[in-house]
Amino acid sequence: MTTGRGGRTVRDLRRGNRSAVLQRLYFGGPMSRQEMGPATGLSSGSVSNVVGELVADGLLEEAGIVGSDGGRPRTLLRVAPGSAHMIGIDVGETRVRVELFDLTLTELARTELPLRPRGCYDVGPVVDHVRTGIATVLAEAGVGTDRLLGVGIGVPGIVDRDAPGGTVVHGQTIGWDAVPLEALLRATRAVPDEVPYIIDNGARTLGQAEMWFGAGRGARDAVVVLFGSGVGASLITDGSPDGGPTEGAPLEWGHLTVQVRGRRCRCGALGCLEAYTGAESLLARWAERGGDPGPGAADEEEALAALLAAARGGDQVALEVLEETAEYLGAGLSDVINLFRPERILIGGWAGLMLGPHILPAVREHATRYSLRHPAARVTIDMGLLGPDAVTVGAATLPLAAFFATGGRRTPPEPVSEAPGWQTALEVRGAASAASSSSTTATRGG
């Protein structure tokens, strides 16, 4: 193989050129071949060759014709939506949400499978929900797996992609101790072996979604907060101004100590930020002071809605709990402001979306008060724009980003072996089916 400057091969250069054209059309919208040269920095000959390859591969299609000053009309090109598909999955706090998207992230099908009892993260039922969800959305949309780029999954906890047996999840707050999730999923045969599972922290997938398509667009560095039963965050350190691929990392921000010998967190430690700001903690503090969501509150979302209604009605205890939560959240944000000096902080997650309109001004005030003046002066704190589907959309961008990185060529995943110290994945799969059959039946019946 011919090697060019910097040790790059001709294949590397071609892959990079394909990636540049694909990303520019994806994030910049339809454009002509003549416009693509200046937009990508490629020569007209390179653009012509790359476009020819991508059209032949079915990844680009014509999107109309525009006139030019005194010249021949120019054909616009765009990424072909139906040329590939992605699945995004959010292993959330009340349900497993599965969505199927085309290449331009238009939703084609979705399903939600509740975790019963609420917050039950037993590995077997979660794996079975993922398997069932994948089969459901593919069948609903009438889509095969031949054009499926991959399955992206957002999960709670620390994700180790370099583990010998495939991706492993360490989720202390949900009782997952080195769960070999990739091996367990692969054993279900929900998708062919050549379709990759790409697993990441849910706050990280939320962050990537907001940076690509939401309130983070245009920022080079940001912190995106996932506010649910607990709290987490992702740090984006190399956001692309045109919405392209980002570099970031999840932060175990919810487990910063904000009160020595304070409230016990669900991770087992004392005084974590999550023990004061997560919805679970917020509702517990309200209940300790006599707050009552009423008999109709079946889960945390309904209980939090009851607390907000009480606050709107002037209930002093509910107002005090919200103000304390805003102050703790602001103080927690001051830590990331002082440490990382981001341009933007964005708040998402189901609890964040519910609470944001009520506490955001107070959160900003407290974050500024607890931060150093210089970094506080350059940061904005706002709500995310993508709503409750942000984690799922972000999960779908994981195989999409890998697709861009390969220049639109699909590469098979690395072989996944059984993780040592566990039951074989097939044994776990059998147990999962038995354990969750009653839950699945109840879901269909409802």
CSV table of C-alpha atoms in Angstrom, one decimal:
chain,number,residue,atom,x,y,z
A,1,MET,CA,0.0,0.0,0.0
A,2,THR,CA,1.4,3.4,-1.0
A,3,THR,CA,2.2,5.6,2.0
A,4,GLY,CA,2.0,9.4,1.8
A,5,ARG,CA,3.0,12.2,4.1
A,6,GLY,CA,2.7,11.5,7.8
A,7,GLY,CA,2.5,7.8,7.2
A,8,ARG,CA,-1.1,8.0,5.8
A,9,THR,CA,-1.9,5.5,3.1
A,10,VAL,CA,-3.9,6.2,0.0
A,11,ARG,CA,-6.7,4.3,1.6
A,12,ASP,CA,-6.5,6.6,4.6
A,13,LEU,CA,-6.7,9.6,2.4
A,14,ARG,CA,-9.6,8.3,0.5
A,15,ARG,CA,-11.5,7.5,3.7
A,16,GLY,CA,-10.8,11.0,5.0
A,17,ASN,CA,-12.0,12.6,1.8
A,18,ARG,CA,-15.2,10.5,1.9
A,19,SER,CA,-15.8,11.4,5.5
A,20,ALA,CA,-15.3,15.1,4.8
A,21,VAL,CA,-17.9,15.1,2.0
A,22,LEU,CA,-20.4,13.0,3.9
A,23,GLN,CA,-20.2,15.2,7.0
A,24,ARG,CA,-20.3,18.4,5.1
A,25,LEU,CA,-23.5,17.4,3.3
A,26,TYR,CA,-25.0,15.9,6.4
A,27,PHE,CA,-24.6,18.9,8.7
A,28,GLY,CA,-24.5,21.6,6.0
A,29,GLY,CA,-27.4,20.6,3.9
A,30,PRO,CA,-27.6,20.0,0.1
A,31,MET,CA,-24.9,21.6,-2.0
A,32,SER,CA,-23.4,21.3,-5.5
A,33,ARG,CA,-20.2,19.6,-6.4
A,34,GLN,CA,-18.7,23.1,-7.1
A,35,GLU,CA,-19.6,24.3,-3.6
A,36,MET,CA,-18.1,21.2,-1.9
A,37,GLY,CA,-14.5,22.0,-2.9
A,38,PRO,CA,-14.3,25.2,-0.9
A,39,ALA,CA,-16.4,23.8,1.9
A,40,THR,CA,-14.2,20.7,2.4
A,41,GLY,CA,-10.8,22.0,1.2
A,42,LEU,CA,-10.7,19.2,-1.4
A,43,SER,CA,-9.7,19.7,-5.1
A,44,SER,CA,-12.4,19.6,-7.7
A,45,GLY,CA,-10.9,16.3,-8.9
A,46,SER,CA,-11.1,14.7,-5.5
A,47,VAL,CA,-14.6,16.0,-5.0
A,48,SER,CA,-15.7,14.4,-8.3
A,49,ASN,CA,-14.1,11.1,-7.4
A,50,VAL,CA,-15.5,10.9,-3.9
A,51,VAL,CA,-19.0,12.0,-5.0
A,52,GLY,CA,-18.9,9.4,-7.7
A,53,GLU,CA,-18.1,6.7,-5.2
A,54,LEU,CA,-20.7,7.8,-2.7
A,55,VAL,CA,-23.4,8.0,-5.4
A,56,ALA,CA,-22.5,4.5,-6.6
A,57,ASP,CA,-22.7,3.3,-3.0
A,58,GLY,CA,-26.2,4.7,-2.7
A,59,LEU,CA,-25.2,7.2,0.1
A,60,LEU,CA,-25.8,10.4,-1.9
A,61,GLU,CA,-28.8,11.4,-4.1
A,62,GLU,CA,-29.8,14.4,-6.1
A,63,ALA,CA,-31.8,17.0,-4.2
A,64,GLY,CA,-32.8,19.4,-7.1
A,65,ILE,CA,-31.2,21.8,-9.4
A,66,VAL,CA,-30.2,25.5,-8.9
A,67,GLY,CA,-29.3,28.1,-11.5
A,68,SER,CA,-25.9,29.8,-11.6
A,69,ASP,CA,-24.9,33.2,-12.9
A,70,GLY,CA,-24.7,32.8,-16.6
A,71,GLY,CA,-23.6,29.2,-16.4
A,72,ARG,CA,-25.2,25.8,-16.5
A,73,PRO,CA,-27.6,24.8,-13.7
A,74,ARG,CA,-26.0,22.9,-10.9
A,75,THR,CA,-27.2,19.7,-9.4
A,76,LEU,CA,-27.6,19.7,-5.6
A,77,LEU,CA,-26.6,16.5,-3.7
A,78,ARG,CA,-27.7,15.3,-0.3
A,79,VAL,CA,-27.2,12.3,2.0
A,80,ALA,CA,-29.8,9.7,1.0
A,81,PRO,CA,-32.1,9.1,4.1
A,82,GLY,CA,-33.0,5.5,3.3
A,83,SER,CA,-29.5,4.4,2.5
A,84,ALA,CA,-28.9,3.2,6.1
A,85,HIS,CA,-30.6,3.0,9.5
A,86,MET,CA,-29.6,3.2,13.2
A,87,ILE,CA,-31.2,2.1,16.4
A,88,GLY,CA,-30.9,4.2,19.5
A,89,ILE,CA,-31.7,2.8,23.0
A,90,ASP,CA,-32.1,4.6,26.3
A,91,VAL,CA,-31.9,2.3,29.3
A,92,GLY,CA,-33.7,4.8,31.5
A,93,GLU,CA,-35.0,4.9,35.0
A,94,THR,CA,-38.6,3.9,34.4
A,95,ARG,CA,-38.4,2.2,31.0
A,96,VAL,CA,-36.2,1.0,28.1
A,97,ARG,CA,-36.9,3.2,25.1
A,98,VAL,CA,-36.0,1.9,21.6
A,99,GLU,CA,-36.2,4.0,18.4
A,100,LEU,CA,-35.3,3.3,14.8
A,101,PHE,CA,-34.0,6.1,12.6
A,102,ASP,CA,-33.0,6.5,9.0
A,103,LEU,CA,-29.6,7.9,8.1
A,104,THR,CA,-30.8,11.5,8.6
A,105,LEU,CA,-32.1,10.7,12.1
A,106,THR,CA,-35.8,10.8,11.1
A,107,GLU,CA,-37.7,8.5,13.5
A,108,LEU,CA,-39.3,5.5,11.8
A,109,ALA,CA,-40.5,3.5,14.7
A,110,ARG,CA,-40.4,3.4,18.5
A,111,THR,CA,-41.4,1.3,21.5
A,112,GLU,CA,-41.1,1.6,25.2
A,113,LEU,CA,-40.9,-1.3,27.7
A,114,PRO,CA,-41.4,-0.4,31.3
A,115,LEU,CA,-39.1,-1.5,34.1
A,116,ARG,CA,-41.3,-3.3,36.6
A,117,PRO,CA,-41.1,-2.7,39.4
A,118,ARG,CA,-40.0,0.8,38.6
A,119,GLY,CA,-36.2,1.2,38.7
A,120,CYS,CA,-35.6,-2.6,38.5
A,121,TYR,CA,-32.3,-2.9,36.7
A,122,ASP,CA,-31.9,-6.7,36.9
A,123,VAL,CA,-29.7,-7.5,33.9
A,124,GLY,CA,-31.8,-10.3,32.5
A,125,PRO,CA,-35.0,-8.3,32.0
A,126,VAL,CA,-33.1,-5.3,30.6
A,127,VAL,CA,-31.3,-7.4,28.0
A,128,ASP,CA,-34.6,-9.0,27.1
A,129,HIS,CA,-36.3,-5.6,26.7
A,130,VAL,CA,-33.5,-4.5,24.4
A,131,ARG,CA,-34.0,-7.7,22.3
A,132,THR,CA,-37.7,-7.3,22.2
A,133,GLY,CA,-37.5,-3.6,21.4
A,134,ILE,CA,-35.1,-4.1,18.5
A,135,ALA,CA,-37.4,-6.8,16.9
A,136,THR,CA,-40.5,-4.6,17.4
A,137,VAL,CA,-39.2,-1.4,15.7
A,138,LEU,CA,-37.7,-3.3,12.8
A,139,ALA,CA,-41.0,-5.1,12.2
A,140,GLU,CA,-43.0,-2.0,12.6
A,141,ALA,CA,-41.0,-0.1,10.0
A,142,GLY,CA,-40.6,-3.1,7.7
A,143,VAL,CA,-36.8,-2.6,7.8
A,144,GLY,CA,-34.3,-5.4,7.5
A,145,THR,CA,-30.9,-5.5,9.2
A,146,ASP,CA,-28.9,-5.4,5.9
A,147,ARG,CA,-28.6,-1.6,6.1
A,148,LEU,CA,-28.4,-1.3,9.9
A,149,LEU,CA,-25.3,0.6,10.8
A,150,GLY,CA,-25.4,-0.4,14.5
A,151,VAL,CA,-27.3,-0.3,17.8
A,152,GLY,CA,-26.3,2.6,20.1
A,153,ILE,CA,-27.2,2.2,23.8
A,154,GLY,CA,-27.1,4.8,26.6
A,155,VAL,CA,-26.8,3.3,30.0
A,156,PRO,CA,-26.3,4.5,33.6
A,157,GLY,CA,-22.8,4.1,35.0
A,158,ILE,CA,-19.2,3.9,33.9
A,159,VAL,CA,-18.7,2.2,30.5
A,160,ASP,CA,-15.5,0.2,29.8
A,161,ARG,CA,-15.2,-0.5,26.0
A,162,ASP,CA,-11.7,-2.0,26.3
A,163,ALA,CA,-12.7,-4.9,28.5
A,164,PRO,CA,-11.4,-8.3,27.1
A,165,GLY,CA,-14.9,-9.7,26.6
A,166,GLY,CA,-16.5,-6.7,25.0
A,167,THR,CA,-18.0,-3.6,26.6
A,168,VAL,CA,-18.6,-3.8,30.4
A,169,VAL,CA,-20.8,-1.5,32.5
A,170,HIS,CA,-20.0,-0.5,36.1
A,171,GLY,CA,-23.2,0.9,37.5
A,172,GLN,CA,-22.8,1.1,41.2
A,173,THR,CA,-26.1,3.1,41.8
A,174,ILE,CA,-28.1,0.4,39.9
A,175,GLY,CA,-26.3,-2.7,41.2
A,176,TRP,CA,-24.4,-3.5,38.0
A,177,ASP,CA,-20.9,-4.7,39.0
A,178,ALA,CA,-18.8,-5.2,35.8
A,179,VAL,CA,-21.8,-6.3,33.7
A,180,PRO,CA,-20.6,-7.7,30.3
A,181,LEU,CA,-23.5,-6.0,28.5
A,182,GLU,CA,-22.2,-6.4,25.0
A,183,ALA,CA,-21.6,-10.1,25.3
A,184,LEU,CA,-25.1,-10.6,26.8
A,185,LEU,CA,-26.7,-8.6,24.0
A,186,ARG,CA,-24.7,-10.4,21.3
A,187,ALA,CA,-26.0,-13.7,22.7
A,188,THR,CA,-29.6,-12.7,22.1
A,189,ARG,CA,-29.0,-12.7,18.3
A,190,ALA,CA,-31.3,-9.7,18.0
A,191,VAL,CA,-29.1,-8.4,15.1
A,192,PRO,CA,-26.5,-10.2,13.0
A,193,ASP,CA,-22.9,-10.5,14.2
A,194,GLU,CA,-21.8,-7.9,11.7
A,195,VAL,CA,-24.0,-5.2,13.2
A,196,PRO,CA,-22.1,-3.5,16.1
A,197,TYR,CA,-23.5,-2.7,19.6
A,198,ILE,CA,-22.0,0.7,20.7
A,199,ILE,CA,-22.6,1.3,24.4
A,200,ASP,CA,-22.0,4.6,26.2
A,201,ASN,CA,-23.0,6.5,29.3
A,202,GLY,CA,-26.5,8.1,29.0
A,203,ALA,CA,-25.2,11.5,29.9
A,204,ARG,CA,-22.6,11.3,27.2
A,205,THR,CA,-25.2,10.3,24.6
A,206,LEU,CA,-27.4,13.2,25.7
A,207,GLY,CA,-24.4,15.5,25.4
A,208,GLN,CA,-23.6,14.4,21.9
A,209,ALA,CA,-27.2,14.9,20.8
A,210,GLU,CA,-27.4,18.4,22.1
A,211,MET,CA,-24.0,19.3,20.6
A,212,TRP,CA,-25.0,17.9,17.2
A,213,PHE,CA,-28.6,19.0,16.9
A,214,GLY,CA,-29.6,21.0,20.0
A,215,ALA,CA,-28.7,23.9,22.2
A,216,GLY,CA,-25.0,23.0,22.1
A,217,ARG,CA,-24.5,23.7,18.4
A,218,GLY,CA,-21.7,26.2,17.8
A,219,ALA,CA,-20.0,25.7,21.1
A,220,ARG,CA,-16.5,24.3,21.3
A,221,ASP,CA,-16.8,23.2,25.0
A,222,ALA,CA,-19.9,22.6,27.1
A,223,VAL,CA,-21.2,20.6,30.0
A,224,VAL,CA,-24.5,18.8,29.5
A,225,VAL,CA,-26.4,17.7,32.6
A,226,LEU,CA,-28.7,14.7,32.8
A,227,PHE,CA,-31.1,15.3,35.6
A,228,GLY,CA,-33.4,12.4,36.4
A,229,SER,CA,-33.8,10.2,39.6
A,230,GLY,CA,-30.1,11.0,40.0
A,231,VAL,CA,-27.8,13.4,38.2
A,232,GLY,CA,-24.9,13.0,35.8
A,233,ALA,CA,-23.1,15.1,33.3
A,234,SER,CA,-20.9,14.9,30.2
A,235,LEU,CA,-18.0,17.2,29.3
A,236,ILE,CA,-17.7,18.2,25.7
A,237,THR,CA,-14.2,19.5,25.0
A,238,ASP,CA,-13.9,19.6,21.2
A,239,GLY,CA,-17.3,20.5,19.8
A,240,SER,CA,-17.5,21.2,16.1
A,241,PRO,CA,-19.0,24.6,15.1
A,242,ASP,CA,-20.9,23.0,12.2
A,243,GLY,CA,-22.4,20.2,14.4
A,244,GLY,CA,-19.8,17.6,13.5
A,245,PRO,CA,-18.3,14.9,15.7
A,246,THR,CA,-17.4,15.8,19.2
A,247,GLU,CA,-14.9,14.7,21.8
A,248,GLY,CA,-16.3,14.3,25.3
A,249,ALA,CA,-16.4,12.2,28.5
A,250,PRO,CA,-19.0,11.4,31.1
A,251,LEU,CA,-18.5,12.9,34.5
A,252,GLU,CA,-19.6,11.2,37.7
A,253,TRP,CA,-20.6,14.6,38.7
A,254,GLY,CA,-23.5,13.5,40.8
A,255,HIS,CA,-21.1,11.8,43.3
A,256,LEU,CA,-19.1,14.9,44.2
A,257,THR,CA,-19.2,15.4,47.9
A,258,VAL,CA,-21.2,18.6,48.8
A,259,GLN,CA,-21.9,17.8,52.5
A,260,VAL,CA,-19.4,16.0,54.7
A,261,ARG,CA,-21.3,13.3,56.6
A,262,GLY,CA,-24.4,14.4,54.8
A,263,ARG,CA,-27.4,12.4,53.4
A,264,ARG,CA,-26.8,8.9,52.2
A,265,CYS,CA,-26.6,8.6,48.4
A,266,ARG,CA,-28.0,5.6,46.5
A,267,CYS,CA,-24.3,4.8,45.6
A,268,GLY,CA,-23.8,4.2,49.4
A,269,ALA,CA,-21.6,7.2,50.1
A,270,LEU,CA,-22.6,10.2,52.3
A,271,GLY,CA,-23.1,13.7,51.1
A,272,CYS,CA,-23.1,13.3,47.3
A,273,LEU,CA,-24.6,16.0,45.1
A,274,GLU,CA,-27.1,13.4,43.9
A,275,ALA,CA,-28.4,12.9,47.4
A,276,TYR,CA,-29.6,16.6,47.3
A,277,THR,CA,-30.5,17.2,43.7
A,278,GLY,CA,-31.8,14.0,42.1
A,279,ALA,CA,-35.6,13.7,41.8
A,280,GLU,CA,-35.5,10.7,44.2
A,281,SER,CA,-33.8,12.8,46.9
A,282,LEU,CA,-35.9,15.8,46.2
A,283,LEU,CA,-39.1,13.8,46.7
A,284,ALA,CA,-37.7,12.1,49.8
A,285,ARG,CA,-36.9,15.5,51.4
A,286,TRP,CA,-40.4,16.7,50.6
A,287,ALA,CA,-42.0,13.6,52.2
A,288,GLU,CA,-39.8,14.0,55.3
A,289,ARG,CA,-41.4,17.4,55.8
A,290,GLY,CA,-44.9,16.2,55.3
A,291,GLY,CA,-45.3,16.5,51.6
A,292,ASP,CA,-47.7,14.1,50.0
A,293,PRO,CA,-48.1,13.5,46.2
A,294,GLY,CA,-51.4,11.8,46.8
A,295,PRO,CA,-52.7,8.3,45.9
A,296,GLY,CA,-52.6,9.0,42.2
A,297,ALA,CA,-48.9,9.3,41.9
A,298,ALA,CA,-47.7,6.0,40.5
A,299,ASP,CA,-44.1,6.9,39.9
A,300,GLU,CA,-41.5,9.7,40.4
A,301,GLU,CA,-42.7,11.7,37.4
A,302,GLU,CA,-46.2,11.9,38.7
A,303,ALA,CA,-44.9,12.6,42.3
A,304,LEU,CA,-42.7,15.4,41.0
A,305,ALA,CA,-45.7,16.9,39.1
A,306,ALA,CA,-47.6,16.9,42.3
A,307,LEU,CA,-44.8,18.7,44.1
A,308,LEU,CA,-44.6,21.4,41.4
A,309,ALA,CA,-48.4,21.8,41.6
A,310,ALA,CA,-48.1,22.3,45.3
A,311,ALA,CA,-45.4,24.9,44.8
A,312,ARG,CA,-47.5,26.8,42.3
A,313,GLY,CA,-50.3,26.8,44.8
A,314,GLY,CA,-48.1,28.5,47.4
A,315,ASP,CA,-47.2,25.4,49.5
A,316,GLN,CA,-44.3,26.7,51.6
A,317,VAL,CA,-42.6,23.3,52.1
A,318,ALA,CA,-42.7,22.5,48.4
A,319,LEU,CA,-41.2,26.0,47.7
A,320,GLU,CA,-38.4,25.5,50.2
A,321,VAL,CA,-37.5,22.1,48.8
A,322,LEU,CA,-37.3,23.5,45.3
A,323,GLU,CA,-35.2,26.4,46.5
A,324,GLU,CA,-32.8,24.1,48.3
A,325,THR,CA,-32.5,21.9,45.2
A,326,ALA,CA,-31.8,24.9,43.1
A,327,GLU,CA,-29.0,26.0,45.4
A,328,TYR,CA,-27.4,22.6,45.6
A,329,LEU,CA,-27.6,22.3,41.8
A,330,GLY,CA,-26.1,25.7,41.3
A,331,ALA,CA,-23.3,25.0,43.8
A,332,GLY,CA,-22.6,21.7,41.9
A,333,LEU,CA,-22.5,23.6,38.6
A,334,SER,CA,-20.0,26.0,40.1
A,335,ASP,CA,-17.6,23.1,40.5
A,336,VAL,CA,-17.7,22.4,36.8
A,337,ILE,CA,-17.5,26.1,35.9
A,338,ASN,CA,-14.4,26.6,38.0
A,339,LEU,CA,-12.7,23.3,36.9
A,340,PHE,CA,-13.5,23.3,33.2
A,341,ARG,CA,-14.6,26.8,32.3
A,342,PRO,CA,-17.2,25.7,29.7
A,343,GLU,CA,-18.9,28.1,27.3
A,344,ARG,CA,-22.3,26.5,28.0
A,345,ILE,CA,-24.1,24.4,30.5
A,346,LEU,CA,-27.2,22.6,29.3
A,347,ILE,CA,-29.7,20.8,31.4
A,348,GLY,CA,-31.8,17.9,30.2
A,349,GLY,CA,-33.3,14.6,31.5
A,350,TRP,CA,-36.9,14.1,32.4
A,351,ALA,CA,-36.6,15.8,35.8
A,352,GLY,CA,-34.6,18.6,34.3
A,353,LEU,CA,-37.3,19.2,31.7
A,354,MET,CA,-40.0,19.3,34.4
A,355,LEU,CA,-38.0,21.4,36.9
A,356,GLY,CA,-36.2,23.8,34.6
A,357,PRO,CA,-38.9,26.3,34.0
A,358,HIS,CA,-39.4,26.6,37.8
A,359,ILE,CA,-35.8,26.7,39.1
A,360,LEU,CA,-33.5,27.7,36.3
A,361,PRO,CA,-33.3,31.4,37.3
A,362,ALA,CA,-32.3,30.4,40.8
A,363,VAL,CA,-29.9,27.8,39.6
A,364,ARG,CA,-28.1,30.5,37.5
A,365,GLU,CA,-28.0,32.9,40.5
A,366,HIS,CA,-26.5,30.3,42.8
A,367,ALA,CA,-24.0,29.0,40.2
A,368,THR,CA,-22.7,32.5,39.7
A,369,ARG,CA,-22.5,33.2,43.4
A,370,TYR,CA,-20.5,30.0,44.1
A,371,SER,CA,-18.2,30.4,41.1
A,372,LEU,CA,-15.1,32.4,40.4
A,373,ARG,CA,-16.0,35.7,38.6
A,374,HIS,CA,-14.0,35.2,35.4
A,375,PRO,CA,-15.2,31.7,34.4
A,376,ALA,CA,-18.8,32.5,35.6
A,377,ALA,CA,-18.8,35.6,33.3
A,378,ARG,CA,-18.3,33.5,30.2
A,379,VAL,CA,-20.7,30.7,30.7
A,380,THR,CA,-24.4,30.5,29.9
A,381,ILE,CA,-26.8,28.0,31.6
A,382,ASP,CA,-29.8,27.0,29.6
A,383,MET,CA,-32.2,24.1,29.0
A,384,GLY,CA,-31.4,21.5,26.3
A,385,LEU,CA,-33.6,21.6,23.2
A,386,LEU,CA,-34.2,18.0,22.3
A,387,GLY,CA,-36.7,17.0,25.0
A,388,PRO,CA,-37.2,13.5,26.4
A,389,ASP,CA,-35.8,11.7,23.3
A,390,ALA,CA,-32.4,13.3,23.6
A,391,VAL,CA,-30.6,10.2,25.1
A,392,THR,CA,-32.1,8.0,22.4
A,393,VAL,CA,-31.1,10.3,19.6
A,394,GLY,CA,-27.7,10.6,21.1
A,395,ALA,CA,-27.4,6.8,21.3
A,396,ALA,CA,-28.2,6.6,17.6
A,397,THR,CA,-25.4,9.0,16.8
A,398,LEU,CA,-22.9,6.5,18.1
A,399,PRO,CA,-23.1,4.2,15.1
A,400,LEU,CA,-23.5,7.2,12.9
A,401,ALA,CA,-20.2,8.7,14.2
A,402,ALA,CA,-18.5,5.4,13.5
A,403,PHE,CA,-20.0,5.4,10.0
A,404,PHE,CA,-18.6,8.9,9.4
A,405,ALA,CA,-15.2,7.9,10.7
A,406,THR,CA,-14.9,5.1,8.2
A,407,GLY,CA,-16.0,7.3,5.3
A,408,GLY,CA,-19.3,5.6,5.0
A,409,ARG,CA,-17.9,2.1,4.8
A,410,ARG,CA,-19.2,-0.5,7.2
A,411,THR,CA,-16.7,-2.4,9.3
A,412,PRO,CA,-17.6,-5.5,11.3
A,413,PRO,CA,-17.4,-5.3,15.1
A,414,GLU,CA,-14.6,-7.0,17.0
A,415,PRO,CA,-15.5,-10.6,18.1
A,416,VAL,CA,-17.0,-10.7,21.5
A,417,SER,CA,-16.2,-13.5,23.8
A,418,GLU,CA,-17.8,-14.6,27.1
A,419,ALA,CA,-16.7,-12.4,30.0
A,420,PRO,CA,-14.9,-14.4,32.7
A,421,GLY,CA,-16.7,-14.9,36.0
A,422,TRP,CA,-20.2,-14.8,34.5
A,423,GLN,CA,-22.8,-17.3,33.4
A,424,THR,CA,-22.6,-17.9,29.7
A,425,ALA,CA,-24.6,-15.2,27.8
A,426,LEU,CA,-27.0,-17.9,26.5
A,427,GLU,CA,-27.8,-19.1,30.1
A,428,VAL,CA,-28.4,-15.5,31.1
A,429,ARG,CA,-30.6,-15.0,28.0
A,430,GLY,CA,-32.7,-18.0,29.0
A,431,ALA,CA,-33.1,-16.7,32.5
A,432,ALA,CA,-34.0,-13.3,31.2
A,433,SER,CA,-36.8,-14.7,29.1
A,434,ALA,CA,-38.3,-16.5,32.0
A,435,ALA,CA,-37.9,-13.7,34.5
A,436,SER,CA,-39.5,-11.1,32.2
A,437,SER,CA,-42.3,-13.0,30.5
A,438,SER,CA,-45.0,-11.8,33.0
A,439,SER,CA,-43.8,-8.2,32.7
A,440,THR,CA,-43.9,-8.3,28.9
A,441,THR,CA,-47.3,-9.8,28.9
A,442,ALA,CA,-48.6,-7.1,31.2
A,443,THR,CA,-47.1,-4.5,29.0
A,444,ARG,CA,-48.8,-5.8,25.9
A,445,GLY,CA,-52.1,-6.1,27.7
A,446,GLY,CA,-51.9,-2.5,28.9
